[in-house]
Every structure is written in C-alpha cells, then in structure tokens.
Amino acid sequence: KYTKFSIFYFWINSLGQTTYIHNRSENVPIPSGKENKTVTRSYNHRIMPLESTSSGTYYCKVKWNDIQKMGKGVFVLARGTGYIETSYKWEILITLTVLLAALSITATALLLWKRK
C-alpha cells in the first residue's frame, strides 16, 4: 500500500501564493524479509536558478492513496545583489586623523598664544 507514492515540491511566496515546482512518482519495491518495517528515504531537489523574486518558504509533500504528509518548510531569502558586508574602517580612520589634526592645531595655537 505504501510503496507507491508521489512527491510534490512547491513554494509559498510572501503574498501567500502557492507555486508548484516539480513532482514525481515513486514505486519502491520491498525486499524479501523487510516487510512491515519503517524505512526512511531521502529525496533531494535543487531549485535553480534562484532570482530575487524566489524568496518564500519551500515545501515537500508526499501523497499515498489516502494519506498525505508535508514537511515544515525551509525559508529562503533570495537577493539580487547578494550580501554586502558593511565596513566602517575607512570612516573611523579618517575621523581619528581629523580629530588628532584638530587637537594638534589647537595645542600649537595655545602654546603660541601663551608665549605672547
């Protein structure tokens, strides 16, 4: 009864719209002596190419004759430009240099003013 089943891959976008990506039917033979045993099988499916509009939660659903089971889903955030790490190294260096220059000029001006 459970050797024939169908696998469905789909995703739900941020608007709640469901899009079916792929489905396939499986017929798994049971080897002699392995009847009435629970077996776990892995079936992978790669989504390519991802676009910036591909963000959403991706699901896998398996249907037997009268039963269906669905996974918890995997959320995917697709971005067009990728992740760009922000770096403030140059801003900090320039700020520190300007601050030290201003202090140096102020100290020099105070020393010259005190001499007079």
mmCIF file of C-alpha atoms in Angstrom, residues 9-104:
data_model
loop_
_atom_site.group_PDB
_atom_site.id
_atom_site.type_symbol
_atom_site.label_atom_id
_atom_site.label_comp_id
_atom_site.label_asym_id
_atom_site.label_seq_id
_atom_site.Cartn_x
_atom_site.Cartn_y
_atom_site.Cartn_z
ATOM 1 C CA TYR A 9 7.847 20.318 -4.374
ATOM 2 C CA PHE A 10 6.300 23.772 -4.083
ATOM 3 C CA TRP A 11 6.825 27.180 -2.513
ATOM 4 C CA ILE A 12 4.608 29.830 -0.980
ATOM 5 C CA ASN A 13 5.688 33.430 -1.538
ATOM 6 C CA SER A 14 5.178 36.432 0.769
ATOM 7 C CA LEU A 15 1.726 37.057 -0.763
ATOM 8 C CA GLY A 16 0.590 33.536 0.164
ATOM 9 C CA GLN A 17 0.570 32.309 -3.446
ATOM 10 C CA THR A 18 1.476 28.649 -3.982
ATOM 11 C CA THR A 19 3.666 27.677 -6.938
ATOM 12 C CA TYR A 20 4.306 24.015 -7.727
ATOM 13 C CA ILE A 21 7.881 23.462 -8.878
ATOM 14 C CA HIS A 22 8.217 19.746 -9.543
ATOM 15 C CA ASN A 23 6.536 16.436 -8.818
ATOM 16 C CA ARG A 24 7.445 12.832 -9.348
ATOM 17 C CA SER A 25 6.004 9.382 -8.726
ATOM 18 C CA GLU A 26 7.914 6.687 -6.895
ATOM 19 C CA ASN A 27 7.427 2.951 -6.724
ATOM 20 C CA VAL A 28 9.764 1.471 -4.117
ATOM 21 C CA PRO A 29 9.984 -2.333 -4.120
ATOM 22 C CA ILE A 30 10.151 -4.046 -0.732
ATOM 23 C CA PRO A 31 12.971 -6.609 -0.469
ATOM 24 C CA SER A 32 12.083 -10.026 0.866
ATOM 25 C CA GLY A 33 12.227 -10.131 4.676
ATOM 26 C CA LYS A 34 11.838 -6.335 5.029
ATOM 27 C CA GLU A 35 8.028 -6.259 5.098
ATOM 28 C CA ASN A 36 6.296 -4.316 7.921
ATOM 29 C CA LYS A 37 9.417 -2.254 8.683
ATOM 30 C CA THR A 38 9.690 1.517 8.693
ATOM 31 C CA VAL A 39 12.199 2.923 6.249
ATOM 32 C CA THR A 40 13.388 6.495 5.790
ATOM 33 C CA ARG A 41 14.407 7.655 2.332
ATOM 34 C CA SER A 42 15.873 10.958 1.213
ATOM 35 C CA TYR A 43 14.828 12.695 -1.995
ATOM 36 C CA ASN A 44 16.599 15.937 -2.891
ATOM 37 C CA HIS A 45 15.534 18.599 -5.333
ATOM 38 C CA ARG A 46 17.635 21.629 -6.288
ATOM 39 C CA ILE A 47 15.941 24.913 -7.205
ATOM 40 C CA MET A 48 17.941 26.660 -9.927
ATOM 41 C CA PRO A 49 18.361 29.423 -10.766
ATOM 42 C CA LEU A 50 17.218 31.497 -7.815
ATOM 43 C CA GLU A 51 16.074 35.023 -8.583
ATOM 44 C CA SER A 52 15.339 37.967 -6.316
ATOM 45 C CA THR A 53 11.634 37.040 -6.611
ATOM 46 C CA SER A 54 12.288 33.467 -5.401
ATOM 47 C CA SER A 55 12.009 34.364 -1.706
ATOM 48 C CA GLY A 56 9.500 32.334 0.246
ATOM 49 C CA THR A 57 9.021 29.081 2.114
ATOM 50 C CA TYR A 58 9.728 25.903 0.170
ATOM 51 C CA TYR A 59 7.887 22.678 0.990
ATOM 52 C CA CYS A 60 7.890 18.998 0.136
ATOM 53 C CA LYS A 61 4.665 16.978 0.276
ATOM 54 C CA VAL A 62 4.259 13.208 -0.109
ATOM 55 C CA LYS A 63 0.946 11.611 -1.088
ATOM 56 C CA TRP A 64 -0.043 7.984 -0.787
ATOM 57 C CA ASN A 65 -3.515 6.773 -1.805
ATOM 58 C CA ASP A 66 -5.408 8.210 1.155
ATOM 59 C CA ILE A 67 -2.671 9.908 3.204
ATOM 60 C CA GLN A 68 -0.527 12.976 2.692
ATOM 61 C CA LYS A 69 2.351 14.331 4.749
ATOM 62 C CA MET A 70 4.011 17.720 4.403
ATOM 63 C CA GLY A 71 7.366 18.940 5.684
ATOM 64 C CA LYS A 72 7.827 22.008 7.902
ATOM 65 C CA GLY A 73 9.297 24.007 5.047
ATOM 66 C CA VAL A 74 12.522 25.922 4.544
ATOM 67 C CA PHE A 75 12.506 29.716 4.267
ATOM 68 C CA VAL A 76 14.744 31.108 1.521
ATOM 69 C CA LEU A 77 15.591 34.805 1.195
ATOM 70 C CA ALA A 78 16.916 35.476 -2.299
ATOM 71 C CA ARG A 79 18.592 38.810 -3.003
ATOM 72 C CA GLY A 80 19.640 40.178 -6.360
ATOM 73 C CA THR A 81 22.971 41.649 -5.306
ATOM 74 C CA GLY A 82 23.943 39.218 -2.592
ATOM 75 C CA TYR A 83 25.087 40.110 0.874
ATOM 76 C CA ILE A 84 27.413 43.095 1.118
ATOM 77 C CA GLU A 85 29.231 43.398 4.414
ATOM 78 C CA THR A 86 29.391 46.943 5.720
ATOM 79 C CA SER A 87 32.804 48.192 6.703
ATOM 80 C CA TYR A 88 33.445 51.360 8.671
ATOM 81 C CA LYS A 89 37.253 51.042 8.779
ATOM 82 C CA TRP A 90 37.954 53.978 6.456
ATOM 83 C CA GLU A 91 35.384 56.230 8.154
ATOM 84 C CA ILE A 92 36.916 55.546 11.592
ATOM 85 C CA LEU A 93 40.457 56.138 10.300
ATOM 86 C CA ILE A 94 39.555 59.464 8.658
ATOM 87 C CA THR A 95 37.625 60.645 11.738
ATOM 88 C CA LEU A 96 40.528 59.776 14.022
ATOM 89 C CA THR A 97 43.033 61.546 11.738
ATOM 90 C CA VAL A 98 40.900 64.714 11.566
ATOM 91 C CA LEU A 99 40.397 64.687 15.338
ATOM 92 C CA LEU A 100 44.150 64.332 16.025
ATOM 93 C CA ALA A 101 44.949 67.076 13.493
ATOM 94 C CA ALA A 102 42.429 69.422 15.136
ATOM 95 C CA LEU A 103 43.869 68.723 18.604
ATOM 96 C CA SER A 104 47.409 69.277 17.302
#
